[in-house]
Amino acid sequence: MTTERLLPVNGVELCVQTFGDPAAPVLLLIGGAEASMDWWDDELCERLATGGRHVVRYDTRDTGRSTTFPPGAPPYDAEALLGDAVGLLDALGAEAAHLVGISMGGGIAQRLAVHHPARVASLTLIATSPDGPGGPGRPDLPPMSAELAARFAEGGDETPDWADREAVIAYYVRGEHTYAGTLPVDEQRIRRIAGRAWDRGPSPASAQNHWQLDGGQPVRARLGEITAPTLVLHGTADPLFPYGHGEALAREIPGAGLVPLDGMGHQMPPPEVWDTVVAEILAISGPRPLRPAGQRVTSAGWGGA
């Protein structure tokens, strides 16, 4: 793991950290809404790097040590987050990268693959949906769980006093329980990650700005244009984007493969599924993409099978 560094990108500074051999293929991790780089667990990044990848994680704007803006009225739109990912590749001197995007980051990765295909060596989409969160309505796809819909109808979880470290940690622990699937929540692990995120970020409340953004320019109608080898990893117990959303991505992106993550909800992959996640990402991002091992459901036969 390298020390964190700030890189100028599109008029802001993005905080970046890398793992592994700088000469290895670049694996760019794009986080979800409100999530600093801390949510890409150190051990997960190290395991990917040990597989021969130069792993890059970063704080999206308004999270961590990257440039933040006052909460409530972000002076940018969702397309700026796409521009940041492309600009970060430029700043790193990477002509192309293997993209791994989760939730909102999966929406960014989809748009990057459509609008900048030469920059995408492979595409891994985790816990996301066609167009990603915030996109246009998806009446053809299964709705969120009844329990989650009821929680939203009640106003969801009350936001904490962002200056109170313990209150913020408790907020994220509650959120993990809300979106988790059937796998047990390791509260100590979530507390550690949330605490580090709070410690690193000078303005934790600014991450809420991501919820003010729309989903960016819709690309669902153009998913068929994606040429990068694509892998969809999706929790079988995702309450926000049920498994059918992953099936839709695999069906609409030519040749994409779909690997179920048993019991995972709408969350960063917990350690229980890391063996599968690491093996599949290393397979899709290899010099010559290999067909991932394990149970899968495919639409067009990922890797020709």
Short mmCIF file of C-alpha atoms in Angstrom, two decimals, residues 28-221:
data_model
loop_
_atom_site.label_atom_id
_atom_site.label_comp_id
_atom_site.label_asym_id
_atom_site.label_seq_id
_atom_site.Cartn_x
_atom_site.Cartn_y
_atom_site.Cartn_z
CA LEU A 28 -9.64 1.18 -10.64
CA LEU A 29 -12.14 0.83 -7.79
CA ILE A 30 -15.09 3.25 -8.02
CA GLY A 31 -17.11 3.54 -4.82
CA GLY A 32 -20.78 4.06 -4.18
CA ALA A 33 -22.64 7.14 -3.02
CA GLU A 34 -21.44 8.65 0.25
CA ALA A 35 -18.53 6.17 0.39
CA SER A 36 -14.90 7.19 0.78
CA MET A 37 -12.11 4.87 -0.33
CA ASP A 38 -12.06 3.35 3.18
CA TRP A 39 -15.00 1.12 2.29
CA TRP A 40 -12.76 -0.79 -0.14
CA ASP A 41 -11.26 -2.86 2.65
CA ASP A 42 -7.45 -2.92 2.90
CA GLU A 43 -7.31 -6.70 2.89
CA LEU A 44 -9.55 -6.94 -0.17
CA CYS A 45 -7.31 -4.48 -2.03
CA GLU A 46 -4.20 -6.38 -0.95
CA ARG A 47 -5.60 -9.68 -2.17
CA LEU A 48 -6.36 -8.16 -5.57
CA ALA A 49 -2.87 -6.64 -5.73
CA THR A 50 -1.29 -9.98 -4.82
CA GLY A 51 -3.03 -11.35 -7.90
CA GLY A 52 -0.88 -9.11 -10.08
CA ARG A 53 -2.94 -5.93 -10.34
CA HIS A 54 -2.07 -2.30 -9.59
CA VAL A 55 -5.10 -1.53 -7.45
CA VAL A 56 -6.24 2.10 -7.24
CA ARG A 57 -8.85 3.30 -4.76
CA TYR A 58 -9.84 6.93 -4.32
CA ASP A 59 -12.09 9.30 -2.44
CA THR A 60 -14.74 10.61 -4.80
CA ARG A 61 -15.28 14.34 -4.50
CA ASP A 62 -17.17 15.22 -1.30
CA THR A 63 -15.74 12.19 0.54
CA GLY A 64 -12.58 11.55 2.54
CA ARG A 65 -9.65 13.85 1.84
CA SER A 66 -10.77 14.81 -1.66
CA THR A 67 -12.20 18.26 -2.32
CA THR A 68 -15.46 18.78 -0.45
CA PHE A 69 -18.23 21.33 -0.81
CA PRO A 70 -20.74 22.64 1.74
CA PRO A 71 -23.50 20.11 2.37
CA GLY A 72 -26.82 20.58 0.64
CA ALA A 73 -26.06 22.20 -2.71
CA PRO A 74 -23.22 20.55 -4.64
CA PRO A 75 -21.91 22.80 -7.44
CA TYR A 76 -21.54 19.84 -9.80
CA ASP A 77 -23.65 17.09 -11.33
CA ALA A 78 -23.32 13.35 -11.74
CA GLU A 79 -21.40 13.79 -14.98
CA ALA A 80 -18.62 15.44 -12.97
CA LEU A 81 -18.09 12.14 -11.15
CA LEU A 82 -17.69 10.42 -14.51
CA GLY A 83 -15.24 13.12 -15.58
CA ASP A 84 -13.30 12.63 -12.35
CA ALA A 85 -12.82 8.91 -13.06
CA VAL A 86 -11.55 9.62 -16.57
CA GLY A 87 -9.38 12.49 -15.32
CA LEU A 88 -7.92 10.27 -12.64
CA LEU A 89 -6.80 7.77 -15.29
CA ASP A 90 -5.14 10.68 -17.11
CA ALA A 91 -3.42 11.84 -13.91
CA LEU A 92 -2.14 8.31 -13.29
CA GLY A 93 -0.87 7.99 -16.85
CA ALA A 94 -3.15 5.01 -17.49
CA GLU A 95 -4.41 4.66 -21.05
CA ALA A 96 -6.95 2.10 -19.89
CA ALA A 97 -7.95 0.34 -16.69
CA HIS A 98 -9.97 -2.58 -15.44
CA LEU A 99 -12.96 -0.92 -13.77
CA VAL A 100 -14.72 -2.21 -10.68
CA GLY A 101 -17.74 -0.11 -9.76
CA ILE A 102 -20.24 -0.68 -6.96
CA SER A 103 -23.74 0.82 -6.73
CA MET A 104 -23.34 4.47 -7.83
CA GLY A 105 -19.82 3.57 -8.91
CA GLY A 106 -21.34 0.88 -11.10
CA GLY A 107 -23.42 3.54 -12.82
CA ILE A 108 -20.29 5.63 -13.39
CA ALA A 109 -18.46 2.59 -14.76
CA GLN A 110 -21.31 1.82 -17.18
CA ARG A 111 -21.24 5.36 -18.57
CA LEU A 112 -17.46 5.29 -18.82
CA ALA A 113 -17.61 2.04 -20.81
CA VAL A 114 -20.20 3.53 -23.18
CA HIS A 115 -18.66 6.98 -23.68
CA HIS A 116 -14.96 6.12 -23.33
CA PRO A 117 -14.64 2.50 -24.50
CA ALA A 118 -10.91 2.76 -25.22
CA ARG A 119 -10.26 3.50 -21.53
CA VAL A 120 -11.94 0.30 -20.29
CA ALA A 121 -9.99 -2.95 -20.38
CA SER A 122 -12.68 -4.84 -18.49
CA LEU A 123 -15.78 -3.98 -16.51
CA THR A 124 -16.97 -5.41 -13.20
CA LEU A 125 -20.31 -4.18 -11.87
CA ILE A 126 -21.27 -4.91 -8.26
CA ALA A 127 -24.65 -4.33 -6.57
CA THR A 128 -25.90 -1.99 -9.25
CA SER A 129 -28.54 -1.70 -11.96
CA PRO A 130 -28.84 -0.53 -15.56
CA ASP A 131 -27.90 3.18 -15.37
CA GLY A 132 -27.00 2.76 -11.68
CA PRO A 133 -28.79 4.37 -8.71
CA GLY A 134 -30.62 7.58 -9.51
CA GLY A 135 -31.29 6.57 -13.08
CA PRO A 136 -34.70 6.71 -14.76
CA GLY A 137 -37.50 4.45 -13.64
CA ARG A 138 -37.14 0.71 -14.21
CA PRO A 139 -40.72 -0.63 -14.29
CA ASP A 140 -39.52 -3.84 -15.95
CA LEU A 141 -37.24 -4.72 -13.02
CA PRO A 142 -38.19 -5.95 -9.53
CA PRO A 143 -38.83 -3.21 -6.96
CA MET A 144 -37.01 -2.83 -3.68
CA SER A 145 -38.10 -5.09 -0.86
CA ALA A 146 -41.33 -4.25 0.94
CA GLU A 147 -39.39 -3.80 4.18
CA LEU A 148 -37.01 -1.27 2.65
CA ALA A 149 -39.85 0.58 0.91
CA ALA A 150 -41.66 0.89 4.24
CA ARG A 151 -38.52 2.22 5.88
CA PHE A 152 -38.14 4.86 3.16
CA ALA A 153 -41.82 5.78 3.53
CA GLU A 154 -41.19 6.41 7.22
CA GLY A 155 -38.37 8.80 6.38
CA GLY A 156 -35.46 6.39 6.68
CA ASP A 157 -32.71 6.76 9.25
CA GLU A 158 -32.27 10.15 10.89
CA THR A 159 -28.99 11.75 9.90
CA PRO A 160 -26.53 12.10 12.76
CA ASP A 161 -24.65 15.03 14.21
CA TRP A 162 -21.74 14.83 11.78
CA ALA A 163 -19.40 16.37 14.35
CA ASP A 164 -20.06 13.46 16.73
CA ARG A 165 -17.77 10.57 15.77
CA GLU A 166 -19.69 7.92 17.70
CA ALA A 167 -23.03 9.09 16.34
CA VAL A 168 -21.73 8.90 12.78
CA ILE A 169 -20.32 5.42 13.33
CA ALA A 170 -23.65 4.26 14.77
CA TYR A 171 -25.43 5.75 11.72
CA TYR A 172 -23.35 3.65 9.35
CA VAL A 173 -23.77 0.52 11.45
CA ARG A 174 -27.55 0.97 11.29
CA GLY A 175 -27.29 1.54 7.55
CA GLU A 176 -25.34 -1.68 7.11
CA HIS A 177 -28.11 -3.59 8.88
CA THR A 178 -30.74 -1.89 6.70
CA TYR A 179 -29.12 -2.87 3.40
CA ALA A 180 -27.44 -6.15 4.37
CA GLY A 181 -28.76 -9.44 3.13
CA THR A 182 -28.84 -12.67 5.09
CA LEU A 183 -25.14 -12.76 5.95
CA PRO A 184 -24.43 -11.57 9.51
CA VAL A 185 -23.23 -7.99 9.92
CA ASP A 186 -19.80 -7.70 11.53
CA GLU A 187 -20.46 -4.55 13.53
CA GLN A 188 -16.87 -4.25 14.71
CA ARG A 189 -15.62 -4.25 11.15
CA ILE A 190 -18.15 -1.62 10.09
CA ARG A 191 -17.28 0.50 13.12
CA ARG A 192 -13.60 0.33 12.20
CA ILE A 193 -14.21 1.38 8.60
CA ALA A 194 -16.69 4.14 9.49
CA GLY A 195 -14.40 5.45 12.21
CA ARG A 196 -11.45 5.66 9.87
CA ALA A 197 -13.57 7.39 7.24
CA TRP A 198 -14.67 9.95 9.85
CA ASP A 199 -11.09 10.48 11.01
CA ARG A 200 -9.81 11.06 7.49
CA GLY A 201 -12.55 13.36 6.25
CA PRO A 202 -12.57 17.03 7.24
CA SER A 203 -16.25 17.35 6.25
CA PRO A 204 -18.12 14.04 6.74
CA ALA A 205 -21.50 15.69 6.11
CA SER A 206 -20.44 16.66 2.57
CA ALA A 207 -20.78 13.05 1.43
CA GLN A 208 -24.54 13.55 1.65
CA ASN A 209 -24.24 15.75 -1.44
CA HIS A 210 -24.19 12.61 -3.55
CA TRP A 211 -27.86 12.11 -2.78
CA GLN A 212 -28.60 15.49 -4.39
CA LEU A 213 -27.39 14.24 -7.79
CA ASP A 214 -29.42 12.53 -10.48
CA GLY A 215 -28.07 9.38 -12.05
CA GLY A 216 -26.30 11.13 -14.89
CA GLN A 217 -26.97 10.72 -18.58
CA PRO A 218 -28.93 7.47 -19.09
CA VAL A 219 -27.07 4.80 -21.04
CA ARG A 220 -29.29 1.76 -20.64
CA ALA A 221 -30.34 1.94 -24.28
#
